[in-house]
GROMACS .gro file of C-alpha atoms in nm:
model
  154
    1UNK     CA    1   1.969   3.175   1.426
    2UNK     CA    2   1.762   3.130   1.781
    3UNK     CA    3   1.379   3.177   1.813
    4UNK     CA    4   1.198   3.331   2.057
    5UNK     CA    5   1.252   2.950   2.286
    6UNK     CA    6   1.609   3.013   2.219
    7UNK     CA    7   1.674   2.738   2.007
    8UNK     CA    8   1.831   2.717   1.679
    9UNK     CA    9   1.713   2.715   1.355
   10UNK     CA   10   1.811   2.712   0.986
   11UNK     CA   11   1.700   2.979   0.771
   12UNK     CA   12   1.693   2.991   0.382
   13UNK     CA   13   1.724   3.331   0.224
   14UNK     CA   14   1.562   3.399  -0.111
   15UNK     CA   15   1.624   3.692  -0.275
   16UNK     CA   16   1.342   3.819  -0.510
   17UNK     CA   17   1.376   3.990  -0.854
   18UNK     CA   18   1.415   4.346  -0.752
   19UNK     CA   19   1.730   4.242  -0.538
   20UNK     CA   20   1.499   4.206  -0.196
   21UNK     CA   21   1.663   3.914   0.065
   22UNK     CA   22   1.358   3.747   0.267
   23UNK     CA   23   1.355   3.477   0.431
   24UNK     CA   24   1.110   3.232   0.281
   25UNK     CA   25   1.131   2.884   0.521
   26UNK     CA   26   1.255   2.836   0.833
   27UNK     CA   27   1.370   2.500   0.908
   28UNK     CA   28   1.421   2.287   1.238
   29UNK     CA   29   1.770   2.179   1.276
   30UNK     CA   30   1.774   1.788   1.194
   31UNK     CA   31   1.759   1.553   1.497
   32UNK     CA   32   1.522   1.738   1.709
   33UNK     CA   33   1.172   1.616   1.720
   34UNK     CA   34   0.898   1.871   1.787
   35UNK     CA   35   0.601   1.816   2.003
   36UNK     CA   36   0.236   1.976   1.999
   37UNK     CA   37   0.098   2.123   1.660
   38UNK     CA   38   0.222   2.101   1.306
   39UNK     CA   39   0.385   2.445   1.279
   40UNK     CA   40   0.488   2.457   1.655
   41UNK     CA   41   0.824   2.578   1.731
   42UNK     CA   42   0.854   2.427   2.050
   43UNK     CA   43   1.125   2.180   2.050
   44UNK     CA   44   1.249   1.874   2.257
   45UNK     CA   45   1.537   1.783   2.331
   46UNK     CA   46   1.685   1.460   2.169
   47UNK     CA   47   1.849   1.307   2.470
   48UNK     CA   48   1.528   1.412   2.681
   49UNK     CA   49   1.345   1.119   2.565
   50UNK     CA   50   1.479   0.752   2.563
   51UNK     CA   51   1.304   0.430   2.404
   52UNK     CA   52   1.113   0.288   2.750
   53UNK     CA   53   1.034   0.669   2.878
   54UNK     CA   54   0.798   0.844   2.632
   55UNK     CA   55   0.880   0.702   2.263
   56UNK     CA   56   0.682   0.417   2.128
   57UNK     CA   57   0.820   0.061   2.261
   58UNK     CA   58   0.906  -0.164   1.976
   59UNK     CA   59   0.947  -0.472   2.135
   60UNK     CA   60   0.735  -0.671   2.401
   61UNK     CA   61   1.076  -0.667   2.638
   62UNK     CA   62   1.069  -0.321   2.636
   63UNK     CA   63   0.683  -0.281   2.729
   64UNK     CA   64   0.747  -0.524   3.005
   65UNK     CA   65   1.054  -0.260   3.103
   66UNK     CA   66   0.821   0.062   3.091
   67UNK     CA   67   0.517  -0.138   3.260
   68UNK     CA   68   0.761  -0.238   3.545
   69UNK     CA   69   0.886   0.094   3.580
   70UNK     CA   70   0.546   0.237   3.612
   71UNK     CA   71   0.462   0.002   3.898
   72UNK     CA   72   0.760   0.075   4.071
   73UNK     CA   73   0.675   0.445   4.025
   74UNK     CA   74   0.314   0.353   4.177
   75UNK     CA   75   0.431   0.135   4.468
   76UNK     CA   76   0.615   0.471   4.554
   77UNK     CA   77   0.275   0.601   4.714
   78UNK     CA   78   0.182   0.782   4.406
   79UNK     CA   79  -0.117   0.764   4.170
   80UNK     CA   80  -0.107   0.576   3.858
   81UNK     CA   81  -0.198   0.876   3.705
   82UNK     CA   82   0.151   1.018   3.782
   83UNK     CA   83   0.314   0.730   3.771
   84UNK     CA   84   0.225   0.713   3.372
   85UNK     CA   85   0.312   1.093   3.353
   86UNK     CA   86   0.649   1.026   3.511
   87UNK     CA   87   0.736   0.780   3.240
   88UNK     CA   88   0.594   0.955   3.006
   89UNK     CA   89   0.311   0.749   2.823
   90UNK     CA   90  -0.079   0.791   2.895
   91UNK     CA   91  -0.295   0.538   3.030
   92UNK     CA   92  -0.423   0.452   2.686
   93UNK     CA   93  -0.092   0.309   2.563
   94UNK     CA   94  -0.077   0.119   2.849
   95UNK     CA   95  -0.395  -0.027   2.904
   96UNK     CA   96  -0.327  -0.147   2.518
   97UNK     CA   97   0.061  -0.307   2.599
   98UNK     CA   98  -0.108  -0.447   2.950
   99UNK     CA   99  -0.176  -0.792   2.843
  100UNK     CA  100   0.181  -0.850   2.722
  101UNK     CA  101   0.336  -0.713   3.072
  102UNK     CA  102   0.085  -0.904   3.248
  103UNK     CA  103   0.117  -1.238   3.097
  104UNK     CA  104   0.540  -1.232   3.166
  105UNK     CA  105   0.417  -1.172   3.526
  106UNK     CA  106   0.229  -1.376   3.574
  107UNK     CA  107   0.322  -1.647   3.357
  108UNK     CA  108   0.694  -1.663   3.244
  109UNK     CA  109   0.687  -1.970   3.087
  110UNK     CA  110   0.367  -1.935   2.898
  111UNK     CA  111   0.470  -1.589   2.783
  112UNK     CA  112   0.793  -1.722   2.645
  113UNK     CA  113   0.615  -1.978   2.423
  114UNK     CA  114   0.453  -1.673   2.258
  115UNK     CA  115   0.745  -1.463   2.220
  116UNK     CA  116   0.931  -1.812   2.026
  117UNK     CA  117   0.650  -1.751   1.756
  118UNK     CA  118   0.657  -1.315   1.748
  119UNK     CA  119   0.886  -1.158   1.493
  120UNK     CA  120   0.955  -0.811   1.440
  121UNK     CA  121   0.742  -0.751   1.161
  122UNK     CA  122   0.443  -0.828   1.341
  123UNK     CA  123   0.254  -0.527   1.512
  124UNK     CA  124   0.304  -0.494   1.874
  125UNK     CA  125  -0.070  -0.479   1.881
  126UNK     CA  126  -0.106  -0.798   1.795
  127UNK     CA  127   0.149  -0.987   1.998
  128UNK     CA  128  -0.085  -0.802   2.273
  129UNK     CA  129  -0.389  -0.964   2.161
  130UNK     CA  130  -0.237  -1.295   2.133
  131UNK     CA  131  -0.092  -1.229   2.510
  132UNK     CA  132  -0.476  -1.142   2.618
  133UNK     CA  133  -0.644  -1.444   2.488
  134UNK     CA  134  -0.347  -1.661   2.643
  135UNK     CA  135  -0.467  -1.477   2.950
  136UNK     CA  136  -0.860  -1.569   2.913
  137UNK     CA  137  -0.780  -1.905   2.816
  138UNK     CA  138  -0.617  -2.042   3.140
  139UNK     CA  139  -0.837  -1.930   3.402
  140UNK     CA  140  -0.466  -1.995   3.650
  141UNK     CA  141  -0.353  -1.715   3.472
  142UNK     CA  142  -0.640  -1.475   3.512
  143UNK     CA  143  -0.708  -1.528   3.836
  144UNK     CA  144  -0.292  -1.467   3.945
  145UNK     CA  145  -0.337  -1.126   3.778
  146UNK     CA  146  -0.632  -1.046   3.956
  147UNK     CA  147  -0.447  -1.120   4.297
  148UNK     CA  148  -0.169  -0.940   4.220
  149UNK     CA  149  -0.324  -0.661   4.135
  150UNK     CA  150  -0.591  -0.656   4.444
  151UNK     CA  151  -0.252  -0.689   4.592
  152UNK     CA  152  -0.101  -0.357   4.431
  153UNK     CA  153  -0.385  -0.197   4.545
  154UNK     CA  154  -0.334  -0.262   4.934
   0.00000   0.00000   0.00000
């Protein structure tokens, strides 16, 4: 069966005790995630998405990957702005994952001492803090990510 955004959906018929067919739930078909409200029928589709554009990173690497790719999308002559709507994360997320990006930038080697001690079942969140106070520590370190970005900004 197709909605009204012409995609499909599974319906389960229940039939009442006079004899009456209804259709009591409709269900979306399994692998699509939905986007918006709770009971929204607008779907997305499954390939549209991929881990670095739009679904939540799980691993520093692949924050470094989406940060990259939104600086490349910047250095295009667009706004950040557009450059995070092109990947397809707001400026939150980032500005949250920034340390961990900005420390393997600017400081490879000191950024791979840190990644020796993270394990998977430690919150991204945190490897970013850790990252950040690496950062404030060495003043090197801060002051490299302030050139490159006054840099960026040229």
């Amino acid at each position: 069966m197709r909605n009204q955004y012409g995609t499909k959906e599974k319906s389960r018929v229940h039939t009442s005790s006079k004899g009456e067919k209804g259709i009591v739930q409709q269900q979306r078909v399994k692998g699509v995630r939905t986007r918006g409200k709770k009971n929204d029928n607008v779907e997305v589709d499954a390939l549209e998405k991929t881990c670095i554009s739009g679904t939540s990173a799980q691993t520093p690497q692949q924050v470094v990957s989406r940060y990259k790719k939104i600086l490349w999308h910047f250095s295009k002559g667009g706004t950040m702005s557009a450059a995070f709507k092109h990947v397809g994360v707001d400026w939150n997320t980032v500005s949250v994952d920034a340390p961990i990006a900005e420390l393997y930038i600017a400081a490879p080697d000191k950024f791979k001492e840190l990644l020796k001690n993270h394990s998977s079942q430690v919150k991204l969140s945190a490897f970013a803090t850790q990252c950040a106070a690496a950062v404030n520590e060495e003043s090197a370190i801060e002051d490299r990510i302030k050139a490159l970005k006054a840099s960026e900004d040229k």
